[in-house]
mmCIF file of C-alpha atoms in Angstrom:
data_model
loop_
_atom_site.group_PDB
_atom_site.id
_atom_site.type_symbol
_atom_site.label_atom_id
_atom_site.label_comp_id
_atom_site.label_asym_id
_atom_site.label_seq_id
_atom_site.Cartn_x
_atom_site.Cartn_y
_atom_site.Cartn_z
ATOM 1 C CA MET U 261 -38.138 -7.784 -5.934
ATOM 2 C CA GLN U 262 -34.989 -10.026 -5.729
ATOM 3 C CA ASN U 263 -32.479 -9.521 -2.584
ATOM 4 C CA SER U 264 -29.368 -8.083 -3.864
ATOM 5 C CA ASP U 265 -28.010 -10.047 -1.196
ATOM 6 C CA THR U 266 -28.446 -13.362 -2.649
ATOM 7 C CA THR U 267 -28.298 -12.594 -5.996
ATOM 8 C CA LYS U 268 -25.045 -14.211 -7.870
ATOM 9 C CA TYR U 269 -25.434 -13.453 -11.562
ATOM 10 C CA ILE U 270 -27.053 -11.105 -13.817
ATOM 11 C CA ILE U 271 -28.187 -11.877 -17.298
ATOM 12 C CA HIS U 272 -27.188 -8.893 -19.352
ATOM 13 C CA ALA U 273 -28.950 -9.109 -23.032
ATOM 14 C CA LYS U 274 -29.346 -7.015 -25.679
ATOM 15 C CA ILE U 275 -32.933 -6.584 -28.032
ATOM 16 C CA LYS U 276 -33.640 -4.841 -30.938
ATOM 17 C CA ALA U 277 -36.761 -4.887 -33.036
ATOM 18 C CA ASP U 278 -38.138 -3.867 -36.166
ATOM 19 C CA GLY U 279 -40.904 -1.517 -34.801
ATOM 20 C CA VAL U 280 -41.750 0.628 -31.635
ATOM 21 C CA ILE U 281 -42.016 -1.229 -29.066
ATOM 22 C CA GLU U 282 -42.441 -0.420 -24.884
ATOM 23 C CA ARG U 283 -41.248 -1.973 -21.556
ATOM 24 C CA PRO U 284 -44.697 -3.795 -21.320
ATOM 25 C CA ASP U 285 -44.686 -5.309 -24.426
ATOM 26 C CA VAL U 286 -40.902 -6.827 -23.705
ATOM 27 C CA ILE U 287 -41.969 -8.021 -20.166
ATOM 28 C CA GLY U 288 -45.015 -9.900 -21.714
ATOM 29 C CA ALA U 289 -42.897 -11.289 -24.939
ATOM 30 C CA ILE U 290 -40.137 -12.870 -22.106
ATOM 31 C CA PHE U 291 -42.947 -14.062 -19.613
ATOM 32 C CA GLY U 292 -45.579 -15.155 -22.398
ATOM 33 C CA GLN U 293 -42.750 -17.022 -24.744
ATOM 34 C CA THR U 294 -40.542 -18.874 -22.599
ATOM 35 C CA GLU U 295 -43.711 -19.851 -20.772
ATOM 36 C CA GLY U 296 -43.541 -24.218 -20.481
ATOM 37 C CA LEU U 297 -40.309 -23.961 -23.027
ATOM 38 C CA ILE U 298 -37.370 -25.550 -20.211
ATOM 39 C CA GLY U 299 -39.532 -26.933 -17.518
ATOM 40 C CA ALA U 300 -41.549 -26.007 -14.621
ATOM 41 C CA ASP U 301 -38.806 -25.679 -12.321
ATOM 42 C CA LEU U 302 -37.158 -23.056 -14.652
ATOM 43 C CA ASP U 303 -40.679 -21.122 -14.842
ATOM 44 C CA LEU U 304 -40.363 -17.169 -14.963
ATOM 45 C CA ARG U 305 -43.382 -16.790 -12.876
ATOM 46 C CA GLU U 306 -43.066 -19.331 -10.351
ATOM 47 C CA LEU U 307 -39.171 -18.274 -10.504
ATOM 48 C CA GLN U 308 -39.984 -14.670 -9.782
ATOM 49 C CA LYS U 309 -42.594 -15.400 -7.200
ATOM 50 C CA SER U 310 -39.913 -17.660 -5.182
ATOM 51 C CA GLY U 311 -37.332 -15.118 -5.435
ATOM 52 C CA ARG U 312 -34.850 -16.752 -7.288
ATOM 53 C CA ILE U 313 -34.980 -14.569 -10.139
ATOM 54 C CA GLY U 314 -35.362 -10.820 -9.279
ATOM 55 C CA ARG U 315 -36.929 -7.816 -11.108
ATOM 56 C CA LEU U 316 -36.563 -7.562 -15.112
ATOM 57 C CA GLU U 317 -34.802 -4.629 -15.863
ATOM 58 C CA VAL U 318 -35.776 -3.039 -19.634
ATOM 59 C CA ASN U 319 -34.754 -0.043 -21.179
ATOM 60 C CA ILE U 320 -35.669 0.685 -24.208
ATOM 61 C CA LYS U 321 -35.629 3.473 -26.960
ATOM 62 C CA SER U 322 -37.119 3.680 -30.217
ATOM 63 C CA ASN U 323 -36.190 6.190 -33.242
ATOM 64 C CA MET U 324 -36.650 5.817 -36.980
ATOM 65 C CA GLY U 325 -39.546 3.172 -36.465
ATOM 66 C CA LYS U 326 -36.875 0.566 -34.609
ATOM 67 C CA SER U 327 -36.471 -0.011 -31.174
ATOM 68 C CA MET U 328 -33.440 -1.206 -29.326
ATOM 69 C CA GLY U 329 -32.285 -1.383 -25.449
ATOM 70 C CA THR U 330 -31.295 -3.886 -22.181
ATOM 71 C CA ILE U 331 -32.446 -6.436 -20.243
ATOM 72 C CA ASP U 332 -31.060 -7.006 -17.050
ATOM 73 C CA ILE U 333 -32.186 -10.083 -14.828
ATOM 74 C CA PRO U 334 -30.659 -10.781 -11.546
ATOM 75 C CA SER U 335 -30.471 -14.836 -10.672
ATOM 76 C CA SER U 336 -30.013 -16.199 -7.357
ATOM 77 C CA LEU U 337 -29.463 -19.765 -9.973
ATOM 78 C CA ASP U 338 -26.586 -21.685 -10.199
ATOM 79 C CA LYS U 339 -24.382 -21.521 -12.952
ATOM 80 C CA VAL U 340 -25.769 -23.972 -15.445
ATOM 81 C CA GLU U 341 -29.874 -23.308 -14.524
ATOM 82 C CA THR U 342 -28.922 -19.303 -15.545
ATOM 83 C CA ALA U 343 -27.555 -20.062 -18.892
ATOM 84 C CA VAL U 344 -30.458 -22.439 -19.695
ATOM 85 C CA LEU U 345 -32.572 -19.045 -18.731
ATOM 86 C CA ALA U 346 -30.412 -16.929 -20.673
ATOM 87 C CA ALA U 347 -30.467 -19.388 -23.860
ATOM 88 C CA SER U 348 -34.280 -19.138 -23.333
ATOM 89 C CA LEU U 349 -34.067 -15.616 -23.774
ATOM 90 C CA GLU U 350 -32.595 -16.214 -27.077
ATOM 91 C CA THR U 351 -35.413 -17.896 -28.665
ATOM 92 C CA ILE U 352 -37.558 -14.932 -28.461
ATOM 93 C CA ASP U 353 -37.666 -13.683 -31.883
ATOM 94 C CA ARG U 354 -41.275 -11.601 -31.791
ATOM 95 C CA ILE U 355 -42.086 -8.844 -29.511
ATOM 96 C CA GLY U 356 -46.044 -7.167 -29.847
ATOM 97 C CA PRO U 357 -46.261 -7.091 -33.194
ATOM 98 C CA CYS U 358 -42.809 -7.249 -34.326
ATOM 99 C CA LEU U 359 -39.943 -9.024 -35.327
ATOM 100 C CA ALA U 360 -37.456 -9.175 -32.739
ATOM 101 C CA ASN U 361 -34.229 -10.253 -31.832
ATOM 102 C CA ILE U 362 -32.773 -10.988 -27.908
ATOM 103 C CA GLY U 363 -28.911 -11.746 -27.572
ATOM 104 C CA ILE U 364 -26.901 -12.533 -24.779
ATOM 105 C CA ALA U 365 -24.415 -9.933 -24.165
ATOM 106 C CA LYS U 366 -22.860 -11.302 -21.227
ATOM 107 C CA ILE U 367 -24.002 -13.197 -17.445
ATOM 108 C CA GLU U 368 -21.894 -11.613 -14.744
ATOM 109 C CA ASP U 369 -20.264 -12.735 -11.627
ATOM 110 C CA VAL U 370 -21.536 -10.576 -9.037
ATOM 111 C CA ARG U 371 -19.668 -11.821 -6.509
ATOM 112 C CA SER U 372 -16.103 -12.096 -8.731
ATOM 113 C CA SER U 373 -17.206 -8.585 -8.858
ATOM 114 C CA LYS U 374 -17.888 -7.550 -5.293
ATOM 115 C CA ARG U 375 -14.713 -9.979 -4.910
ATOM 116 C CA LYS U 376 -12.521 -7.652 -7.286
ATOM 117 C CA LYS U 377 -14.001 -4.336 -4.893
ATOM 118 C CA VAL U 378 -12.754 -6.302 -1.298
ATOM 119 C CA ILE U 379 -9.102 -6.403 -3.344
ATOM 120 C CA GLU U 380 -9.216 -2.886 -4.027
ATOM 121 C CA ARG U 381 -10.500 -1.687 -1.308
ATOM 122 C CA ALA U 382 -8.126 -3.662 0.944
ATOM 123 C CA LYS U 383 -5.282 -2.346 -0.556
ATOM 124 C CA GLN U 384 -6.541 1.193 -0.415
ATOM 125 C CA ILE U 385 -7.115 0.686 3.138
ATOM 126 C CA LEU U 386 -3.621 -1.133 3.651
ATOM 127 C CA SER U 387 -1.911 2.075 1.472
ATOM 128 C CA GLU U 388 -4.067 4.962 3.518
ATOM 129 C CA MET U 389 -5.353 3.721 6.845
ATOM 130 C CA PHE U 390 -2.184 1.639 8.539
ATOM 131 C CA ASP U 391 0.021 4.492 8.214
ATOM 132 C CA GLU U 392 -2.284 6.232 10.833
ATOM 133 C CA MET U 393 -2.319 3.659 12.998
ATOM 134 C CA LEU U 394 0.242 3.415 16.006
ATOM 135 C CA PRO U 395 3.613 2.106 15.458
ATOM 136 C CA GLU U 396 5.229 -1.336 16.404
ATOM 137 C CA SER U 397 6.862 -1.688 19.141
ATOM 138 C CA GLN U 398 10.195 -1.764 17.932
ATOM 139 C CA GLU U 399 9.241 1.802 16.364
ATOM 140 C CA ILE U 400 8.120 2.781 19.770
ATOM 141 C CA THR U 401 11.415 2.054 21.337
ATOM 142 C CA ASP U 402 13.468 3.262 18.370
ATOM 143 C CA GLU U 403 11.590 6.475 18.430
ATOM 144 C CA VAL U 404 12.210 6.816 22.624
ATOM 145 C CA ARG U 405 15.631 6.052 21.875
ATOM 146 C CA GLN U 406 16.015 8.779 19.365
ATOM 147 C CA SER U 407 14.534 11.116 21.424
ATOM 148 C CA LEU U 408 16.736 10.509 24.370
ATOM 149 C CA ARG U 409 19.494 10.194 21.740
ATOM 150 C CA ILE U 410 18.947 14.052 20.785
ATOM 151 C CA GLU U 411 18.619 15.257 24.455
ATOM 152 C CA GLU U 412 21.714 13.598 25.462
ATOM 153 C CA ILE U 413 24.051 15.534 22.461
ATOM 154 C CA MET U 414 25.981 18.547 23.500
ATOM 155 C CA ASN U 415 28.013 21.115 21.857
ATOM 156 C CA TYR U 416 31.750 21.849 22.527
ATOM 157 C CA GLY U 417 33.105 25.530 22.824
ATOM 158 C CA LYS U 418 32.012 28.520 21.251
ATOM 159 C CA GLU U 419 31.480 26.266 17.759
ATOM 160 C CA ASN U 420 28.960 24.507 19.274
ATOM 161 C CA ILE U 421 30.707 21.164 17.930
ATOM 162 C CA PRO U 422 28.304 18.456 18.228
ATOM 163 C CA MET U 423 30.000 16.169 20.991
ATOM 164 C CA GLY U 424 28.488 13.363 23.757
ATOM 165 C CA PRO U 425 27.809 13.781 27.104
ATOM 166 C CA ASN U 426 31.262 12.220 28.283
ATOM 167 C CA VAL U 427 33.502 13.903 25.883
ATOM 168 C CA VAL U 428 35.424 16.521 28.725
ATOM 169 C CA ASP U 429 35.564 14.006 31.477
ATOM 170 C CA SER U 430 36.288 10.724 29.292
ATOM 171 C CA ASP U 431 40.018 9.912 28.914
ATOM 172 C CA ALA U 432 39.615 8.546 25.758
ATOM 173 C CA ILE U 433 37.808 10.162 22.600
ATOM 174 C CA ILE U 434 36.267 8.976 19.073
ATOM 175 C CA VAL U 435 36.889 11.425 16.528
ATOM 176 C CA VAL U 436 33.812 11.765 13.921
ATOM 177 C CA GLU U 437 33.025 13.350 11.166
ATOM 178 C CA GLY U 438 29.487 14.814 11.662
ATOM 179 C CA ARG U 439 26.334 15.327 13.919
ATOM 180 C CA ALA U 440 24.753 12.470 12.614
ATOM 181 C CA ASP U 441 27.453 9.822 13.675
ATOM 182 C CA VAL U 442 27.857 11.476 17.222
ATOM 183 C CA LEU U 443 24.090 10.403 17.433
ATOM 184 C CA ASN U 444 24.320 7.119 15.590
ATOM 185 C CA LEU U 445 27.145 6.410 18.525
ATOM 186 C CA LEU U 446 24.978 7.682 21.931
ATOM 187 C CA ARG U 447 21.941 5.085 20.157
ATOM 188 C CA TYR U 448 24.471 2.077 21.445
ATOM 189 C CA GLY U 449 25.924 3.703 24.295
ATOM 190 C CA ILE U 450 28.866 5.622 23.152
ATOM 191 C CA LYS U 451 28.406 9.098 25.015
ATOM 192 C CA ASN U 452 32.574 9.550 24.175
ATOM 193 C CA ALA U 453 32.272 10.991 20.775
ATOM 194 C CA ILE U 454 32.962 14.086 18.989
ATOM 195 C CA ALA U 455 32.455 15.508 15.494
ATOM 196 C CA VAL U 456 34.782 17.323 13.620
ATOM 197 C CA GLY U 457 31.975 18.451 10.835
ATOM 198 C CA GLY U 458 34.115 17.883 7.653
ATOM 199 C CA THR U 459 37.662 18.149 6.489
ATOM 200 C CA ASN U 460 38.617 21.408 8.019
ATOM 201 C CA VAL U 461 39.124 20.162 11.587
ATOM 202 C CA PRO U 462 37.902 22.528 14.643
ATOM 203 C CA GLN U 463 40.948 24.112 16.252
ATOM 204 C CA PRO U 464 39.233 22.993 19.917
ATOM 205 C CA VAL U 465 38.937 19.298 18.695
ATOM 206 C CA THR U 466 43.020 19.458 17.917
ATOM 207 C CA ASP U 467 43.605 21.156 20.948
ATOM 208 C CA LEU U 468 41.423 18.424 22.728
ATOM 209 C CA CYS U 469 42.868 15.601 20.960
ATOM 210 C CA LYS U 470 46.351 16.454 22.869
ATOM 211 C CA LYS U 471 44.680 15.540 26.396
ATOM 212 C CA LYS U 472 42.659 12.515 25.361
ATOM 213 C CA THR U 473 43.427 9.052 23.856
ATOM 214 C CA VAL U 474 42.204 9.611 20.674
ATOM 215 C CA THR U 475 39.951 7.070 18.123
ATOM 216 C CA ALA U 476 39.380 8.383 14.669
ATOM 217 C CA PHE U 477 36.438 6.856 13.252
ATOM 218 C CA THR U 478 35.473 7.738 9.742
ATOM 219 C CA ASP U 479 33.018 6.963 7.026
ATOM 220 C CA GLY U 480 34.331 4.258 4.342
ATOM 221 C CA ASP U 481 34.476 6.420 1.626
ATOM 222 C CA ARG U 482 36.941 9.273 0.258
ATOM 223 C CA GLY U 483 35.873 11.586 2.469
ATOM 224 C CA GLY U 484 36.538 9.438 5.457
ATOM 225 C CA GLU U 485 40.182 8.949 3.796
ATOM 226 C CA LEU U 486 40.860 12.661 3.671
ATOM 227 C CA ILE U 487 39.408 13.249 7.314
ATOM 228 C CA ILE U 488 42.131 10.937 8.171
ATOM 229 C CA LYS U 489 44.646 12.198 6.569
ATOM 230 C CA GLU U 490 44.240 16.242 8.131
ATOM 231 C CA LEU U 491 43.437 14.270 11.498
ATOM 232 C CA LEU U 492 46.967 12.476 11.653
ATOM 233 C CA GLN U 493 48.717 16.469 10.264
ATOM 234 C CA VAL U 494 47.114 18.748 12.710
ATOM 235 C CA ALA U 495 46.243 16.471 15.964
ATOM 236 C CA ASP U 496 47.370 13.134 17.736
ATOM 237 C CA VAL U 497 45.705 10.367 17.063
ATOM 238 C CA ASP U 498 46.453 7.124 18.677
ATOM 239 C CA PHE U 499 43.902 4.674 16.802
ATOM 240 C CA ILE U 500 42.301 4.814 13.364
ATOM 241 C CA ALA U 501 38.658 3.102 12.720
ATOM 242 C CA ARG U 502 37.092 2.894 9.244
ATOM 243 C CA ALA U 503 33.310 1.922 8.458
ATOM 244 C CA PRO U 504 33.207 -0.770 6.281
ATOM 245 C CA ASP U 505 33.661 0.698 2.568
ATOM 246 C CA GLY U 506 30.988 2.082 0.801
ATOM 247 C CA LYS U 507 29.142 2.872 4.726
ATOM 248 C CA GLY U 508 29.063 5.895 6.527
ATOM 249 C CA VAL U 509 28.896 5.570 11.057
ATOM 250 C CA GLU U 510 25.869 7.252 11.031
ATOM 251 C CA GLU U 511 23.813 3.713 9.532
ATOM 252 C CA LEU U 512 26.007 1.503 11.242
ATOM 253 C CA VAL U 513 24.676 -0.760 13.768
ATOM 254 C CA GLN U 514 25.661 -2.079 16.692
ATOM 255 C CA LYS U 515 27.669 -4.989 15.753
ATOM 256 C CA GLU U 516 29.335 -3.346 12.873
ATOM 257 C CA ILE U 517 30.451 -0.305 15.073
ATOM 258 C CA LEU U 518 31.848 -2.696 17.709
ATOM 259 C CA LYS U 519 34.363 -4.607 14.993
ATOM 260 C CA SER U 520 35.148 -1.305 13.659
ATOM 261 C CA LEU U 521 36.595 0.331 16.951
#
């Protein structure tokens, strides 16, 4: 029997017969009518003995006095030899007592089929399994930094206003819009930021601004403009800084933060 590990091609053929035939009839016709037709090197019996072709798979069904079915022949020959062998099958015109016709449907390249399966499986592995693996070194450091930032963030006053750990003791503070902005500044070592939480500036922040040197640092959008206007009306603001147009303070990297401030 053909070793599937060495199979290169599979010849797929269709068979029709004007009468009732069975598998042994088809096998006998194939071996008998191709013998000596294409030379000793491609003699089916010898090829099968040496393992260069595999077991002939024949499926036959009969109905209303007619028979039809399929023939599959595994081959470890090269493509030219396999094509010649396939062509020889089409010379068979009689099976048992019946007129018959064998036509080649296709020659399947097993290695190509395997390559396609490998590609599809590789895609599946990449999409499903690599997500479950350990993070890259950069992801690890970012995760550690994130946990440290969350631990460092504090709350100011009864309103639990998010702030960095140095706000109370520092001579200068940075007033930002929200908690995410405070966290992002903490990520880059800026620990004196406090959030106002929107356009309604809390009274504790207003009172704190009277005692500190204040930089208002807001998003580069319409909301940021409105917060600046309110801060200028209700608090003592010494400096104004804005994120680049269309960007929020929470998404800035260190270089952008330092440039803005």
